[in-house]
XYZ file of C-alpha atoms in Angstrom:
293
model
C -22.069 133.662 131.477
C -19.626 132.297 134.039
C -21.453 129.032 133.713
C -21.350 129.018 130.150
C -17.515 129.874 130.191
C -16.798 127.219 132.663
C -18.677 124.647 130.459
C -16.619 125.892 127.463
C -13.363 125.633 129.021
C -14.230 122.023 130.262
C -15.347 121.221 126.829
C -12.207 122.376 125.474
C -10.090 120.237 127.758
C -12.153 116.986 126.562
C -11.539 117.994 122.827
C -7.738 118.515 123.671
C -7.534 115.070 124.979
C -6.057 112.656 122.365
C -8.084 109.491 121.320
C -6.711 106.135 121.633
C -4.858 104.768 118.432
C -7.280 102.093 116.755
C -5.929 98.593 116.758
C -3.698 97.699 113.644
C -5.291 95.674 110.830
C -2.531 93.490 110.382
C 0.377 92.427 112.633
C 3.842 93.566 111.747
C 5.928 90.352 110.726
C 8.839 92.290 109.382
C 10.751 91.574 112.323
C 10.213 87.696 111.889
C 7.900 87.300 114.917
C 4.666 89.138 115.695
C 3.511 90.417 118.822
C 1.015 87.703 119.302
C 0.294 86.392 122.637
C 2.577 83.579 123.683
C 5.421 84.889 121.485
C 4.481 82.288 118.508
C 5.860 83.168 115.184
C 3.474 84.604 112.495
C 2.507 82.594 109.638
C 5.384 82.529 107.037
C 7.961 83.553 109.620
C 9.357 80.017 109.878
C 9.689 79.671 106.417
C 11.721 82.878 105.927
C 13.861 81.713 108.903
C 14.350 78.237 107.410
C 15.341 79.538 104.142
C 18.050 81.950 105.770
C 19.351 79.249 107.709
C 19.540 76.837 104.769
C 21.515 79.585 102.708
C 23.714 80.301 105.359
C 24.531 76.510 106.187
C 27.729 75.362 104.884
C 26.820 71.704 104.449
C 23.698 72.688 102.512
C 25.704 74.935 100.245
C 28.137 72.062 99.744
C 25.386 69.513 98.996
C 23.820 71.950 96.532
C 27.378 72.481 94.800
C 27.686 68.712 94.695
C 24.310 68.268 93.181
C 24.954 70.915 90.678
C 28.276 69.217 89.645
C 26.479 65.758 89.347
C 23.959 67.343 86.939
C 26.464 69.026 84.873
C 28.369 65.793 84.571
C 25.200 63.812 83.793
C 24.449 66.214 80.942
C 27.884 66.038 79.606
C 27.575 62.179 79.527
C 24.385 62.345 77.793
C 25.758 64.649 75.294
C 28.726 62.408 74.818
C 26.502 59.260 74.372
C 24.359 61.003 71.824
C 27.002 62.220 69.919
C 28.478 58.697 70.052
C 25.566 57.093 68.615
C 23.973 59.809 66.579
C 26.021 62.736 64.864
C 24.026 65.919 65.581
C 25.716 67.721 62.736
C 24.972 65.152 60.222
C 21.501 65.145 61.593
C 20.993 68.935 60.959
C 22.540 68.601 57.392
C 19.385 66.499 56.582
C 16.951 69.285 57.868
C 18.725 72.128 56.136
C 15.997 72.973 53.830
C 13.886 75.934 52.783
C 10.531 76.498 51.162
C 11.653 76.252 47.754
C 13.569 73.233 48.177
C 10.610 71.390 49.715
C 8.265 72.517 46.596
C 10.620 71.403 44.034
C 11.395 67.922 45.796
C 7.626 67.494 46.216
C 7.276 67.980 42.226
C 10.284 65.522 41.698
C 8.869 62.854 43.839
C 5.200 63.134 42.002
C 6.825 63.632 38.498
C 10.465 62.281 38.242
C 10.626 61.618 34.590
C 11.831 64.974 33.117
C 14.570 65.238 35.765
C 17.963 64.898 34.002
C 21.090 65.274 36.393
C 20.924 63.099 39.333
C 24.090 63.366 40.938
C 24.543 64.879 44.196
C 26.685 68.067 44.287
C 29.876 68.496 46.276
C 31.708 71.581 47.377
C 35.332 70.768 48.391
C 34.570 67.112 48.987
C 31.688 67.959 51.223
C 28.201 67.483 49.920
C 25.980 70.586 49.440
C 22.901 70.724 51.786
C 19.529 70.101 50.599
C 18.505 73.594 50.267
C 21.323 74.121 47.710
C 20.997 70.820 45.933
C 17.907 69.191 44.804
C 19.052 65.683 44.634
C 20.357 65.713 48.316
C 18.093 63.677 50.397
C 16.324 65.198 53.439
C 14.657 63.858 56.388
C 12.354 66.890 56.792
C 10.059 65.792 54.298
C 9.596 62.306 55.455
C 9.097 63.648 58.985
C 6.452 65.952 57.965
C 4.837 63.425 55.369
C 4.749 60.946 58.457
C 2.676 63.238 60.774
C 0.542 64.095 57.720
C -0.187 60.575 57.023
C -1.259 59.936 60.791
C -3.425 62.862 60.650
C -5.185 61.878 57.199
C -5.409 58.303 58.543
C -7.367 59.545 61.599
C -9.355 61.666 59.230
C -10.328 58.520 57.195
C -11.178 56.434 60.017
C -13.346 59.016 61.482
C -15.099 59.374 58.004
C -15.787 55.777 58.056
C -16.953 55.631 61.805
C -13.938 53.450 62.651
C -11.941 55.867 64.605
C -10.304 55.185 68.002
C -7.041 56.067 69.614
C -5.891 52.533 69.708
C -6.471 52.074 65.876
C -4.942 55.454 65.087
C -1.983 54.324 67.264
C -1.650 50.917 65.689
C -1.678 52.455 62.263
C 1.131 55.042 63.148
C 3.341 52.434 64.782
C 3.023 50.067 61.973
C 3.950 52.596 59.428
C 6.986 53.309 61.425
C 8.010 49.725 62.379
C 8.041 49.013 58.633
C 10.193 51.697 57.608
C 12.619 50.925 60.380
C 12.570 47.006 59.117
C 13.194 48.437 55.655
C 16.096 50.457 56.541
C 17.653 47.656 58.276
C 17.157 45.296 55.474
C 18.891 47.776 53.084
C 21.730 47.947 55.517
C 22.140 44.430 55.579
C 21.813 44.230 51.859
C 24.623 46.954 51.447
C 26.952 45.228 53.662
C 26.488 41.958 52.078
C 26.829 43.657 48.575
C 30.031 45.270 49.744
C 29.027 48.549 48.335
C 31.763 51.266 48.451
C 29.602 54.480 48.920
C 28.937 57.095 51.482
C 25.635 55.639 52.156
C 24.599 56.074 55.714
C 21.624 55.103 57.809
C 20.147 58.714 57.418
C 20.460 58.440 53.575
C 18.367 55.216 53.660
C 16.005 56.549 56.123
C 15.564 59.675 53.857
C 14.685 57.463 50.819
C 12.511 55.145 52.579
C 10.419 58.040 54.074
C 9.629 59.593 50.816
C 7.053 56.907 50.302
C 4.851 58.759 52.648
C 4.189 61.371 50.006
C 2.676 58.860 47.680
C 0.666 57.446 50.480
C -0.735 60.773 51.258
C -1.631 61.336 47.760
C -3.191 57.924 47.426
C -5.469 58.144 50.485
C -6.447 61.778 49.774
C -7.403 60.902 46.130
C -9.311 57.759 47.483
C -11.278 59.740 49.955
C -12.359 62.191 47.173
C -12.836 60.052 44.341
C -13.395 56.411 45.729
C -11.413 53.287 45.133
C -11.005 53.919 41.499
C -9.202 57.176 42.152
C -7.164 55.637 44.970
C -5.856 52.814 42.526
C -4.981 55.405 39.796
C -3.068 57.593 42.331
C -1.606 54.298 43.836
C -0.320 53.296 40.350
C 1.060 56.700 39.486
C 2.667 57.321 42.861
C 4.198 53.853 43.064
C 5.593 54.148 39.633
C 7.270 57.601 40.126
C 8.645 56.593 43.392
C 10.112 53.462 41.835
C 11.731 55.481 39.099
C 12.949 57.980 41.637
C 14.476 55.494 44.015
C 16.329 53.612 41.146
C 17.855 56.995 39.779
C 18.863 58.213 43.262
C 20.484 55.152 44.654
C 22.330 54.640 41.270
C 24.111 57.955 41.286
C 24.039 59.219 44.896
C 24.061 56.177 46.991
C 25.568 53.277 45.086
C 27.756 55.364 42.498
C 27.272 56.176 38.874
C 29.199 52.780 37.795
C 27.258 50.576 40.123
C 24.590 49.495 37.572
C 25.400 46.786 35.120
C 28.463 44.885 34.537
C 29.592 41.263 34.579
C 30.865 41.092 38.062
C 28.960 39.468 40.820
C 29.453 42.578 42.750
C 27.694 44.629 40.505
C 24.952 42.175 39.888
C 24.363 42.173 43.689
C 24.363 46.062 43.678
C 21.720 45.897 40.774
C 19.497 43.464 42.798
C 19.857 45.714 45.875
C 18.505 48.638 43.925
C 15.718 47.241 42.180
C 14.577 45.251 45.264
C 14.599 48.682 47.229
C 12.551 50.133 44.274
C 10.098 47.232 44.037
C 9.281 47.138 47.624
C 7.832 50.661 47.706
C 4.595 50.054 46.027
C 4.070 47.183 48.075
C 4.482 49.240 51.389
C 2.210 51.783 49.931
C -0.600 49.554 49.271
C -0.192 47.627 52.598
C -0.289 50.816 54.876
C -3.091 52.583 52.815
C -5.600 49.979 51.466
C -7.614 49.956 54.701
C -8.215 53.629 54.709
C -10.133 53.778 51.532
C -13.531 51.897 51.164
């Protein structure tokens, strides 16, 4: 019994002895350096040290403040130059549209013959935005129509097994360049004819861009019904656009009294209006005939 009692006491002493702590799975780097041999910093500690040093460095803070001031000054200069060449407020006016206006305007472009009043409406000598005046020109429809035309051209080229990024890019750039050249020619004509009106570059760009609607309808009809359908749609959209351009430029752009009259200036204004209208079907055909076969 004494032996067993002694064994038990000895065993109790062994059980009471504390076991050594296991080694930590990860080093503690919260203090910036670890307890690694040689006193080397733990990975990531030097980055934290450099960031704190950079933030606390007066020269770094001065450089950051100077860089921020330069960026702010550059931003102000860009906005100033942008407002100098392009009036953002005027540009917003041409995109002030809604769904009802877009639907009615598309109908007017396709069938303008029953429209009665073509004068742009004013409120306190300020023209009403397009969503409040159907006769006001806009840039939303020309922009969306140009994008749709490029997509439709890609589909037409794909159906004919002629699609390639280069051909599609050439088609899009050609359509855009011709519109820019048309606008420049109209600006020159307005300057030579000394037209006294509120006609601006945005107005001319809007009226020139409406041809994309006729181009879309002509190409789409040609894809569905062949070349015969294409030429029927081309004739209809061209005549409708010519009528629309003549009536719109007569009242909204060139003034209600600019058509007719014996003076040379009025004749120049008449020729400018008819020339701009007659140029539309030529452009529609030139930019769409190669898409329908």
